[in-house]
XYZ file of C-alpha atoms in Angstrom:
747
model
C 9.249 -32.352 -28.652
C 5.279 -31.307 -26.987
C 3.113 -28.987 -28.629
C 1.824 -26.207 -26.708
C -2.297 -27.702 -26.252
C -4.321 -26.048 -29.075
C -8.017 -25.526 -27.869
C -9.055 -25.989 -24.513
C -10.663 -29.927 -24.017
C -13.869 -30.906 -23.886
C -16.174 -30.068 -20.022
C -15.629 -30.488 -17.377
C -12.085 -31.821 -17.739
C -9.517 -30.287 -14.967
C -6.612 -27.718 -16.193
C -4.472 -29.563 -13.505
C -5.185 -33.234 -11.968
C -3.049 -34.862 -9.721
C -3.252 -38.392 -7.939
C -1.186 -40.690 -6.080
C 1.772 -38.010 -6.403
C 5.471 -39.549 -4.708
C 8.350 -37.578 -4.500
C 11.578 -38.914 -2.360
C 14.685 -37.262 -1.564
C 16.783 -39.725 -1.270
C 15.567 -41.951 1.910
C 13.081 -38.894 2.914
C 9.706 -38.993 1.889
C 9.099 -35.348 0.727
C 5.820 -35.697 -1.106
C 3.297 -38.654 0.138
C 0.215 -39.266 -2.342
C -1.049 -36.067 -2.665
C -4.195 -35.571 -4.598
C -5.225 -32.298 -6.150
C -7.535 -30.650 -8.629
C -7.451 -27.317 -9.778
C -10.825 -26.983 -12.700
C -10.049 -23.120 -13.363
C -9.547 -20.242 -11.193
C -7.041 -20.477 -8.877
C -5.777 -22.542 -5.871
C -4.137 -22.172 -2.962
C -1.792 -23.981 -1.089
C -1.054 -23.115 2.063
C 1.062 -25.204 4.879
C 4.344 -24.735 7.501
C 7.821 -24.693 6.096
C 9.422 -28.085 4.734
C 5.600 -29.866 4.542
C 6.371 -30.133 0.401
C 4.617 -27.567 -1.140
C 7.600 -26.057 -3.053
C 8.553 -30.239 -4.062
C 5.038 -30.514 -5.302
C 5.294 -27.638 -7.584
C 8.936 -28.350 -9.264
C 7.281 -32.333 -9.757
C 4.263 -30.547 -11.948
C 7.491 -28.881 -13.888
C 9.504 -31.609 -14.297
C 12.213 -29.697 -11.713
C 12.509 -33.393 -10.071
C 11.784 -36.784 -10.549
C 8.325 -38.391 -9.201
C 8.500 -41.427 -7.078
C 4.787 -42.906 -9.201
C 1.374 -40.618 -8.962
C 0.252 -38.913 -12.373
C 0.165 -35.050 -13.536
C -2.201 -34.160 -16.048
C -2.821 -30.810 -17.532
C -6.062 -30.278 -19.568
C -6.123 -34.378 -19.439
C -3.065 -34.682 -21.268
C -0.362 -36.673 -18.786
C 3.128 -34.550 -18.123
C 4.331 -37.128 -15.127
C 8.084 -37.139 -16.467
C 8.157 -34.696 -19.088
C 11.099 -32.054 -19.289
C 10.717 -29.150 -17.999
C 11.055 -27.482 -21.415
C 7.939 -29.763 -22.682
C 5.947 -28.969 -19.833
C 6.401 -25.178 -20.001
C 5.719 -25.006 -24.215
C 2.756 -27.078 -23.249
C 1.667 -23.830 -21.603
C 2.901 -24.145 -17.920
C 4.030 -20.774 -15.897
C 6.913 -20.941 -13.576
C 7.318 -18.225 -10.484
C 10.063 -19.971 -8.498
C 10.498 -18.972 -5.145
C 13.081 -16.343 -4.624
C 12.353 -15.017 -7.970
C 16.236 -16.352 -9.565
C 16.386 -13.194 -11.858
C 20.078 -11.762 -14.128
C 21.330 -9.083 -11.735
C 23.018 -8.170 -14.487
C 20.167 -8.135 -17.123
C 17.496 -4.583 -17.640
C 14.165 -4.841 -17.154
C 13.470 -4.794 -19.968
C 15.843 -6.991 -21.857
C 14.504 -10.315 -19.025
C 11.514 -9.119 -20.833
C 12.596 -9.380 -24.427
C 14.616 -12.577 -23.626
C 11.139 -14.047 -22.328
C 8.774 -13.512 -26.005
C 9.868 -15.306 -28.054
C 7.773 -17.018 -31.205
C 4.351 -16.142 -31.709
C 3.627 -13.169 -30.225
C 0.505 -13.599 -27.741
C -1.548 -11.471 -25.146
C 1.414 -10.957 -22.704
C 3.653 -8.585 -24.191
C 6.155 -6.364 -22.824
C 3.758 -3.916 -23.430
C 0.975 -4.895 -21.983
C 3.261 -5.716 -19.036
C 4.611 -2.476 -18.419
C 0.698 -1.559 -18.450
C 0.302 -3.755 -15.717
C 3.107 -2.935 -14.107
C 4.004 1.050 -13.617
C 7.042 0.404 -11.577
C 8.553 -1.886 -14.127
C 8.289 0.681 -17.434
C 10.318 3.729 -15.297
C 12.580 0.450 -14.037
C 13.220 -0.350 -17.407
C 16.656 0.445 -17.764
C 17.775 -1.321 -14.547
C 19.378 -4.166 -13.400
C 17.523 -6.653 -11.870
C 19.467 -6.528 -9.032
C 19.229 -2.788 -8.977
C 15.828 -3.687 -7.494
C 13.786 -4.175 -4.807
C 11.921 -7.002 -3.691
C 8.659 -5.621 -4.524
C 10.014 -4.916 -8.151
C 11.995 -8.146 -8.505
C 8.937 -10.654 -8.001
C 6.974 -8.350 -10.478
C 9.361 -9.062 -13.022
C 9.618 -12.507 -11.937
C 5.938 -13.010 -12.785
C 5.502 -10.608 -16.028
C 8.664 -13.101 -16.861
C 6.285 -15.783 -16.965
C 3.429 -14.094 -17.963
C 5.090 -13.768 -21.367
C 4.662 -16.970 -21.949
C 1.113 -16.977 -22.335
C 0.418 -19.406 -19.873
C -2.783 -21.277 -19.657
C -1.708 -22.371 -15.521
C 0.808 -20.520 -13.525
C 2.341 -22.242 -10.488
C 4.166 -19.381 -8.617
C 5.388 -20.308 -5.253
C 5.579 -18.154 -2.311
C 4.697 -14.709 -4.492
C 4.270 -12.172 -1.636
C 7.254 -13.751 0.477
C 8.932 -10.674 1.571
C 6.798 -8.277 0.276
C 5.169 -5.168 1.310
C 1.539 -4.580 2.329
C 0.985 -2.143 -0.892
C 2.829 -4.556 -2.956
C 1.163 -7.672 -2.070
C -2.545 -6.019 -2.193
C -1.177 -5.024 -6.415
C -0.156 -8.589 -6.655
C -3.018 -10.360 -5.056
C -5.445 -8.230 -7.516
C -3.457 -8.721 -10.447
C -3.696 -12.184 -9.994
C -7.273 -12.762 -8.766
C -7.872 -10.669 -12.039
C -6.102 -12.620 -14.070
C -8.471 -15.895 -12.893
C -11.584 -13.665 -13.643
C -10.838 -12.536 -17.228
C -10.588 -16.722 -17.683
C -6.761 -16.294 -19.584
C -4.858 -18.102 -17.614
C -5.595 -20.501 -13.966
C -2.837 -20.010 -11.077
C -1.949 -22.278 -8.020
C -0.763 -20.123 -5.553
C 1.959 -21.940 -2.867
C 1.299 -19.627 0.191
C 2.450 -19.173 3.819
C 0.261 -15.844 4.218
C -3.042 -17.221 5.353
C -4.567 -14.391 4.421
C -3.763 -13.470 1.040
C -4.637 -17.368 0.062
C -7.715 -17.051 1.656
C -8.613 -13.946 -0.788
C -7.052 -15.037 -3.404
C -8.772 -19.112 -3.438
C -11.370 -20.166 -1.972
C -11.453 -23.112 -1.247
C -8.060 -23.617 0.240
C -5.616 -26.696 -0.055
C -3.593 -27.212 3.340
C -0.637 -29.504 3.021
C 0.903 -30.829 6.427
C 3.655 -33.561 6.061
C 4.327 -34.025 2.766
C -0.312 -34.524 2.330
C -3.092 -32.472 1.392
C -4.303 -32.323 4.883
C -7.646 -30.947 4.034
C -9.304 -28.970 1.693
C -11.255 -26.430 3.504
C -13.643 -23.120 2.657
C -11.706 -19.924 2.943
C -13.967 -18.507 5.309
C -13.662 -21.271 7.578
C -9.764 -21.387 7.769
C -9.419 -17.441 8.011
C -11.970 -17.327 11.296
C -10.482 -20.802 13.288
C -7.760 -19.653 14.752
C -7.315 -22.647 16.775
C -7.209 -24.599 13.328
C -4.574 -22.610 11.610
C -1.808 -23.121 15.267
C -2.722 -26.979 14.733
C -2.602 -27.421 11.219
C -0.251 -24.261 9.918
C 1.108 -22.986 13.394
C 4.987 -22.273 14.994
C 6.924 -24.327 17.131
C 5.032 -28.134 16.029
C 7.104 -30.787 14.239
C 7.047 -32.615 11.619
C 6.378 -36.146 13.784
C 2.752 -34.442 15.453
C -0.728 -35.577 14.997
C -1.922 -32.595 13.413
C -4.874 -34.349 12.627
C -5.641 -35.111 15.705
C -7.812 -33.147 18.240
C -5.866 -30.810 19.741
C -4.978 -31.508 23.332
C -4.671 -27.311 24.349
C -8.494 -27.969 24.369
C -8.434 -28.943 28.035
C -8.153 -27.088 30.987
C -4.922 -25.997 31.936
C -2.813 -27.411 29.148
C -1.955 -24.115 27.474
C -0.603 -23.528 30.999
C 1.305 -26.383 31.390
C 2.658 -25.696 27.549
C 3.736 -22.399 29.033
C 5.079 -23.722 31.734
C 6.919 -26.832 29.917
C 9.055 -24.585 27.388
C 12.393 -24.048 27.818
C 12.893 -20.697 29.312
C 16.754 -20.518 27.743
C 18.657 -21.074 24.694
C 17.480 -23.748 22.455
C 18.851 -26.280 20.601
C 17.867 -26.046 15.918
C 18.921 -29.569 14.338
C 19.380 -28.867 10.605
C 18.219 -32.969 8.820
C 19.804 -32.271 6.117
C 23.181 -30.895 6.784
C 23.697 -30.888 2.396
C 21.189 -30.716 -0.103
C 19.579 -34.201 -0.477
C 19.738 -36.390 -4.420
C 18.709 -39.270 -5.199
C 21.947 -41.057 -4.082
C 21.999 -39.486 -0.903
C 22.449 -42.133 2.324
C 20.611 -41.061 6.036
C 23.180 -38.477 7.651
C 24.107 -39.686 10.800
C 22.478 -38.805 14.184
C 26.379 -37.422 15.421
C 26.632 -35.232 12.481
C 23.519 -33.572 12.240
C 24.180 -33.053 16.603
C 27.547 -31.378 15.921
C 25.996 -29.064 13.461
C 23.291 -27.932 15.708
C 23.481 -24.348 16.478
C 22.488 -22.833 19.915
C 20.299 -19.685 19.765
C 18.490 -17.401 22.259
C 15.887 -15.768 20.908
C 13.817 -13.186 23.152
C 9.927 -13.762 22.826
C 7.691 -10.838 21.583
C 5.949 -8.891 24.313
C 2.447 -8.948 24.398
C -0.823 -7.256 27.018
C -1.963 -10.695 27.320
C 0.265 -10.935 30.669
C 2.662 -13.407 28.586
C 6.234 -13.347 29.305
C 7.694 -10.035 27.570
C 11.825 -10.012 28.140
C 14.002 -7.578 29.257
C 12.080 -4.588 27.753
C 13.397 -1.887 29.360
C 10.338 1.251 29.701
C 10.659 4.266 26.655
C 8.729 6.807 28.875
C 12.359 5.426 31.630
C 14.751 5.619 28.766
C 13.999 8.860 27.628
C 15.515 12.380 28.643
C 13.273 15.372 28.805
C 15.544 16.701 25.669
C 13.708 16.732 22.437
C 15.499 14.092 19.796
C 14.899 12.502 16.192
C 13.682 9.160 15.757
C 15.934 6.691 12.591
C 13.095 3.781 12.562
C 13.579 1.294 9.980
C 14.559 -2.711 10.017
C 17.760 -3.253 11.450
C 18.254 -6.278 11.261
C 18.666 -6.032 7.347
C 19.054 -2.365 6.985
C 21.159 -1.788 10.592
C 24.668 -0.176 8.582
C 22.665 1.972 6.855
C 20.318 3.986 9.710
C 23.340 3.829 12.285
C 25.144 6.224 9.372
C 22.230 8.227 9.303
C 22.234 8.288 13.392
C 25.851 9.502 14.041
C 25.451 12.173 10.909
C 22.048 13.186 13.520
C 24.604 13.267 15.744
C 26.947 15.021 14.897
C 24.877 18.046 13.940
C 24.067 18.524 17.910
C 21.168 16.581 17.883
C 19.611 13.371 20.145
C 18.440 10.264 18.068
C 16.507 7.160 19.270
C 16.534 4.219 16.942
C 13.919 3.112 16.658
C 14.094 -1.212 15.729
C 11.085 -2.070 13.268
C 12.316 -5.901 12.353
C 10.176 -8.824 12.291
C 12.359 -11.438 12.459
C 11.465 -11.992 16.494
C 15.388 -10.418 17.130
C 15.968 -7.060 18.155
C 18.688 -5.815 16.227
C 20.493 -3.386 18.524
C 18.356 -0.066 18.578
C 17.234 2.103 21.381
C 14.089 0.917 21.621
C 13.598 -3.031 20.373
C 10.596 -3.756 18.253
C 8.496 -5.875 21.458
C 8.329 -2.321 22.471
C 7.062 -0.761 19.619
C 4.774 -3.969 19.224
C 3.543 -2.840 22.535
C 1.159 -0.512 21.388
C -0.492 -2.554 18.834
C -4.935 -2.047 19.042
C -4.830 -6.251 19.110
C -1.483 -6.903 20.438
C 1.444 -8.132 19.475
C 0.226 -12.020 18.627
C 0.344 -11.095 15.114
C 4.028 -9.717 15.175
C 5.226 -13.067 16.819
C 2.824 -15.348 14.376
C 6.418 -15.982 12.368
C 3.982 -15.369 9.094
C 6.020 -12.585 7.342
C 3.259 -10.629 6.078
C 0.885 -10.722 8.757
C 4.193 -9.562 10.951
C 5.027 -6.914 8.299
C 1.876 -5.792 8.365
C 0.847 -5.911 11.937
C 4.155 -4.160 13.076
C 2.867 -1.105 10.743
C 0.588 -0.948 12.889
C 2.137 -1.552 15.763
C 4.553 1.508 15.043
C 1.430 3.956 13.776
C -0.241 3.751 17.069
C 2.767 4.230 18.575
C 4.704 6.699 16.905
C 2.118 9.707 17.558
C 2.245 8.633 21.273
C 5.877 9.898 21.872
C 7.165 13.342 23.705
C 9.721 15.868 22.830
C 10.077 13.883 18.767
C 11.518 16.848 16.676
C 11.380 14.308 13.202
C 11.622 11.097 11.709
C 13.507 9.857 9.177
C 13.695 6.407 7.773
C 15.582 4.508 4.714
C 14.721 1.122 2.796
C 12.281 -0.356 0.179
C 8.955 -0.686 -0.744
C 8.593 -2.451 2.278
C 10.104 -0.196 4.928
C 8.375 2.121 3.609
C 4.951 1.430 3.678
C 5.738 0.460 7.676
C 6.567 3.695 7.637
C 4.862 6.107 6.091
C 1.989 5.378 7.713
C 3.034 6.672 11.358
C 4.777 9.522 9.593
C 1.072 10.400 8.149
C -0.708 10.464 11.825
C 1.915 13.374 13.041
C 0.809 16.748 12.512
C 1.906 18.681 9.755
C 4.834 21.301 10.179
C 7.023 17.747 12.444
C 9.574 16.749 9.496
C 9.047 14.012 8.142
C 11.405 12.388 5.594
C 11.381 8.714 3.449
C 14.331 7.709 2.008
C 13.297 5.266 -0.757
C 13.141 3.296 -3.610
C 9.982 4.200 -4.176
C 10.822 7.694 -4.177
C 10.890 7.938 -8.212
C 7.517 7.202 -8.788
C 4.072 7.625 -7.829
C 3.945 8.095 -3.669
C 0.643 9.350 -3.135
C 0.131 6.215 -0.840
C 3.035 7.016 1.093
C 2.717 10.625 1.324
C -1.507 10.784 1.778
C -2.742 14.098 3.051
C 0.422 14.870 5.053
C 4.056 16.926 4.323
C 6.784 13.820 4.248
C 8.918 14.840 1.809
C 10.499 11.544 0.169
C 14.304 11.762 -1.461
C 15.268 9.255 -3.780
C 17.395 6.651 -2.787
C 19.328 6.248 -6.380
C 20.260 3.094 -5.866
C 19.134 0.243 -3.368
C 19.592 1.098 0.000
C 21.937 -2.132 0.535
C 24.916 -0.409 2.430
C 27.190 2.126 2.379
C 28.377 3.202 -0.842
C 29.625 5.895 -2.469
C 26.364 6.475 -3.597
C 23.997 5.955 -0.957
C 27.134 7.245 1.299
C 26.023 10.671 -0.845
C 21.884 10.495 -0.733
C 21.698 9.208 2.695
C 24.122 11.875 4.274
C 21.970 14.536 1.938
C 19.188 12.568 4.093
C 20.518 12.992 7.658
C 21.840 16.652 6.832
C 18.190 17.724 5.967
C 16.372 16.033 8.516
C 19.356 17.891 10.953
C 18.486 21.152 9.538
C 14.585 20.793 9.845
C 15.198 19.219 13.728
C 17.081 22.425 14.967
C 14.340 24.782 13.623
C 11.460 23.214 15.094
C 13.700 22.922 18.277
C 14.262 26.799 17.712
C 10.794 27.010 17.370
C 10.318 25.677 20.535
C 12.582 27.802 23.149
C 10.408 30.083 24.737
C 10.480 33.294 23.667
C 12.863 36.105 24.327
C 11.669 39.897 25.418
C 10.722 40.476 21.940
C 6.490 40.232 21.982
C 5.807 38.496 18.448
C 3.494 40.216 16.215
C -0.278 38.970 16.369
C -0.896 36.375 13.042
C -4.035 36.402 10.798
C -6.421 33.193 10.829
C -6.293 31.123 8.231
C -8.390 30.106 5.414
C -8.118 27.302 3.149
C -8.963 27.299 -0.110
C -9.218 24.707 -2.926
C -8.282 25.545 -5.993
C -8.163 23.847 -9.730
C -6.207 25.411 -12.569
C -9.782 26.226 -14.563
C -10.923 28.007 -11.242
C -7.697 30.295 -10.789
C -9.103 33.583 -11.202
C -11.813 32.945 -9.088
C -9.717 31.873 -6.190
C -6.320 34.387 -7.008
C -10.207 37.132 -6.245
C -11.019 35.808 -3.037
C -7.019 35.517 -1.698
C -6.932 39.147 -2.992
C -9.809 40.630 -0.767
C -9.239 38.435 2.260
C -6.017 39.374 2.953
C -6.285 41.782 4.796
C -7.704 40.181 7.830
C -6.987 36.584 6.781
C -3.927 34.695 5.502
C -5.716 32.292 2.956
C -3.532 28.699 1.952
C -4.768 27.555 -1.438
C -4.706 23.528 -1.715
C -4.245 22.224 -5.335
C -7.310 19.465 -5.832
C -5.583 17.317 -7.464
C -6.729 14.444 -4.903
C -4.331 14.754 -1.787
C -5.595 18.496 -1.665
C -8.506 19.042 -0.056
C -7.342 15.586 2.415
C -4.718 17.842 3.286
C -7.049 21.088 4.224
C -9.458 18.818 5.664
C -6.348 17.139 7.575
C -5.696 20.595 8.614
C -9.385 21.499 9.843
C -9.610 18.375 11.847
C -6.376 19.127 13.307
C -7.783 22.664 14.134
C -5.268 24.534 13.244
C -7.392 26.379 9.728
C -11.053 26.958 11.406
C -11.965 28.805 7.890
C -12.850 27.333 4.296
C -13.715 28.892 0.794
C -14.577 25.464 -0.772
C -14.354 26.419 -4.001
C -13.029 23.641 -6.417
C -14.614 20.589 -5.807
C -13.300 18.863 -8.935
C -11.424 15.851 -6.674
C -15.252 14.643 -6.703
C -15.658 14.083 -10.227
C -12.520 12.358 -10.047
C -14.131 9.599 -7.745
C -17.586 8.886 -8.816
C -15.743 9.087 -12.417
C -12.869 6.783 -12.164
C -9.942 10.085 -12.698
C -6.903 9.967 -11.613
C -6.930 12.902 -9.119
C -10.024 11.401 -7.210
C -11.044 12.909 -3.417
C -12.654 10.499 -0.754
C -15.623 9.283 0.659
C -14.902 11.495 3.293
C -14.883 14.480 1.271
C -16.322 17.123 3.423
C -15.564 15.019 6.335
C -13.823 17.024 8.540
C -16.162 20.096 8.208
C -18.930 17.948 9.197
C -16.989 17.063 12.506
C -15.821 20.370 13.683
C -18.546 22.119 12.171
C -17.022 25.118 11.696
C -18.971 27.839 8.257
C -18.724 26.451 5.442
C -18.597 28.462 1.937
C -18.232 25.939 -1.042
C -19.180 26.180 -4.776
C -18.968 23.335 -7.804
C -15.658 24.689 -9.017
C -14.286 22.179 -12.357
C -17.063 20.226 -11.779
C -17.289 19.619 -15.136
C -13.818 17.740 -16.285
C -12.808 14.531 -15.082
C -9.211 14.005 -15.211
C -7.450 11.281 -17.529
C -3.300 10.964 -17.968
C -1.902 10.394 -21.528
C -4.953 10.222 -24.265
C -4.144 6.132 -24.057
C -5.141 6.372 -20.592
C -8.990 6.818 -20.523
C -10.832 4.178 -19.481
C -12.224 2.009 -23.624
C -16.326 2.682 -22.171
C -14.681 6.337 -22.608
C -13.422 6.582 -25.781
C -15.831 8.244 -27.524
C -17.177 11.569 -25.359
C -15.489 15.205 -25.801
C -11.847 14.893 -24.291
C -9.864 17.544 -24.107
C -6.465 17.840 -24.008
C -4.845 19.636 -21.630
C -1.282 18.767 -21.702
C 0.805 15.149 -23.302
C 0.659 13.977 -19.651
C -3.253 15.363 -18.802
C -7.079 14.632 -20.776
C -9.687 16.071 -19.336
C -13.160 14.576 -20.314
C -16.870 16.525 -19.738
C -19.031 15.301 -17.712
C -22.841 14.462 -18.587
C -26.195 15.406 -17.461
C -26.327 12.038 -15.846
C -22.981 12.058 -14.082
C -23.741 15.788 -13.177
C -27.054 14.660 -11.262
C -25.076 12.109 -9.690
C -22.674 14.691 -8.447
C -25.384 17.178 -7.848
C -27.259 13.949 -5.320
C -23.514 13.716 -3.738
C -22.339 16.928 -2.820
C -26.170 17.868 -1.321
C -26.069 14.399 0.939
C -23.062 15.495 2.598
C -24.450 19.127 3.173
C -26.996 17.885 4.910
C -24.861 16.821 7.394
C -23.220 19.772 7.975
C -24.456 21.553 11.498
C -22.584 24.515 10.912
C -23.560 27.238 8.821
C -23.417 26.956 4.844
C -23.562 28.869 1.954
C -23.248 27.404 -1.354
C -22.951 29.953 -4.108
C -23.813 28.481 -7.890
C -22.199 29.910 -10.297
C -24.785 29.531 -13.518
C -22.782 30.912 -16.579
C -20.402 27.840 -15.894
C -17.665 26.071 -13.396
C -14.820 26.588 -14.923
C -12.846 28.585 -17.541
C -13.876 25.637 -20.200
C -17.058 25.797 -19.136
C -17.957 29.655 -20.698
C -19.594 30.682 -23.864
C -16.976 29.540 -26.657
C -14.963 26.833 -24.737
C -14.837 23.548 -25.915
C -16.936 21.879 -22.682
C -19.507 24.534 -22.196
C -22.627 22.954 -22.222
C -25.559 24.544 -19.947
C -27.591 21.112 -20.357
C -25.233 19.237 -17.975
C -24.750 22.586 -15.665
C -28.311 22.913 -15.436
C -28.810 19.184 -14.271
C -26.038 19.493 -11.446
C -27.989 22.513 -9.760
C -31.147 21.040 -9.913
C -29.743 17.935 -8.489
C -28.344 20.225 -5.913
C -31.822 21.783 -4.715
C -34.018 18.817 -5.331
C -31.516 16.873 -2.458
C -30.234 20.338 -0.008
C -32.933 20.680 2.929
C -32.077 24.499 2.675
C -33.374 26.464 5.821
C -31.457 29.716 7.535
C -28.868 28.002 8.679
C -28.025 26.191 5.076
C -28.728 27.779 2.028
C -28.193 27.324 -1.488
C -26.919 30.837 -3.453
C -27.160 30.883 -7.350
C -26.126 33.423 -8.958
C -26.102 34.570 -12.936
C -22.404 34.798 -13.227
C -19.841 32.426 -14.453
C -17.234 30.888 -11.485
C -13.917 33.595 -12.569
C -16.153 36.585 -12.755
C -14.693 39.108 -9.901
C -18.836 39.802 -8.649
C -18.480 36.264 -8.605
C -15.577 36.282 -6.178
C -16.894 39.159 -4.624
C -20.411 37.151 -3.695
C -18.271 34.462 -1.790
C -16.007 36.690 0.310
C -19.387 38.387 1.026
C -20.160 34.759 2.553
C -17.671 34.657 4.033
C -17.817 37.185 6.097
C -21.353 36.906 7.361
C -20.765 34.322 9.235
C -17.315 34.132 10.517
C -18.230 37.876 11.637
C -18.864 37.244 15.295
C -16.105 35.009 15.016
C -14.046 38.280 14.561
C -15.797 40.540 16.926
C -14.637 37.264 19.474
C -10.853 37.717 18.448
C -10.896 41.583 19.106
C -12.574 41.189 22.591
C -10.003 38.714 23.294
C -12.367 35.534 22.590
C -11.031 32.353 20.555
C -8.997 32.638 17.151
């Protein structure tokens, strides 16, 4: 019985070395003299379907017999060994297609794979690396989305604590946000030196990001090993070696004849415009006893298809595309968007319910398969909106196509006239594809996403806008007793919201509406609540306060309204999200904090509310580097960390530099006696020296003048007098605007 390698061999010995590898399926020479070496880290192998990549993986794992050649793992020959022996030596395998047990839960999968002596990878560590699996630990394999299934397949292999991990198409069928997470995790593993990784990929973007260089496999051979940057930037090389539509007998090493003048036009002219025949050379799965398949049988089993060409902007054929403007009517409508090739039944069910409520609908197909699945708006129409044309959507690479369709829909949706609302349904892929477009729509326009991702962290999907997320409960796969209830609730909810919006859009009757008070945005955190409540109370007679919780998305939501000119006045009491952004907390701002104020040049009144704390989750989530710091358990789920003088000085400089970019009038007030409820005499975060470092850094950085002032007050931020001072400065800056409103000017 093979034993696991006890220790790494001498320096310089490759982790994996393949030499002269040949594999046959009957008379089909699948792998032809492959030579490949993985010294350490990650090595990506790319190639089209049918090039022998998966067969090479199976040969390494002992799943298919080899005809000749050598496969060495840390210098030890493993060719000819059984799959169990190969796995025991320390090679993990994540097969294409995941191959999970539908009836076993996530936790049962992991416990089943953990056997013998415990290594660095345990179920607990898996749940830390993939929090989504922790949330779904009691769900069966058949109840997981595609992204969750891939996470579980990777986790299953990691629990064997391998020295080498072989992954066959790990990002196939995943949404871009999940692809990025998997990619980041694998690269981090390799950098830590725990495991080397051999990745088989068709997604060139993923392959070139994960390793340098990249091996290209063509017709069963390693055609070349090339620098990632060279491959990523050479479109002609990608098309010649990896492009869709070339055949196995093409001479891919020869110079492409499309470089000569007129070649592209000749190729286009010779391409079949009508239906095409698709042949399957192996109608049955081959084995070692297979005989050559008669040509007559291959011809008889061929099928005829007609696949439209995706539209482009470069003059190429665009198929039978109906202009959206010609098809649309002047009556407002609700958009139902999604991938009709996989979720058509569910999306049409939603559409029919919305129609039953008396509303017009428009079914938008975002499929990336290259075929239209019968929507009112075809994928080709959406593709036309892509900023760089539709080439990426027609690339044949699913990851590239999904990313391109996401960008196209994001550009297409905000341009539509008469939109009453939008609803979609799907798993992680559809959610990641549709919600970026929803985020581009104005606040107040109904947006509803029915998603399997809605029970977890949805910040990436919701962003800074008002997207409603409805948990799908089951996977969005067919209309059944449960999904009928959930999808029905979502359809009727968007219908009710759309009806309310339609009523608002109708012309007013003879009754004149009361004039509305102008809006002012306030930022609040729990420890600055008394201050913000007092400010809102003082302004309530003349202004309508909008309070935003400073939890990372709060300030982004406020600034989105400022950018859209719905809010023209701000009292930014709580700038605490900057702490988390600079120190790695869980409620961070973005680098564009204050960006809307800078762009719109509106008057700005702000302060240093809650800049004394960084937010983390439960105590065990605090990073190791912070474990010795002053921590305060705000509640079982939130742990606060007191900022130091150095950190405060860093924040002061960052804020000061942003204040210097504001061309509108600025009043930034500093409460010298404390910046939060925890930063007061007798409270756990009271630290005058740390606060002084913050105030000093602001004073040293901000270029003050009549239009930009720092105002220090011997008050605590929650003192009523400090709230009064904020309101006083606000009224001074907006006095001119108030006079304009009284005289019929701008609001």
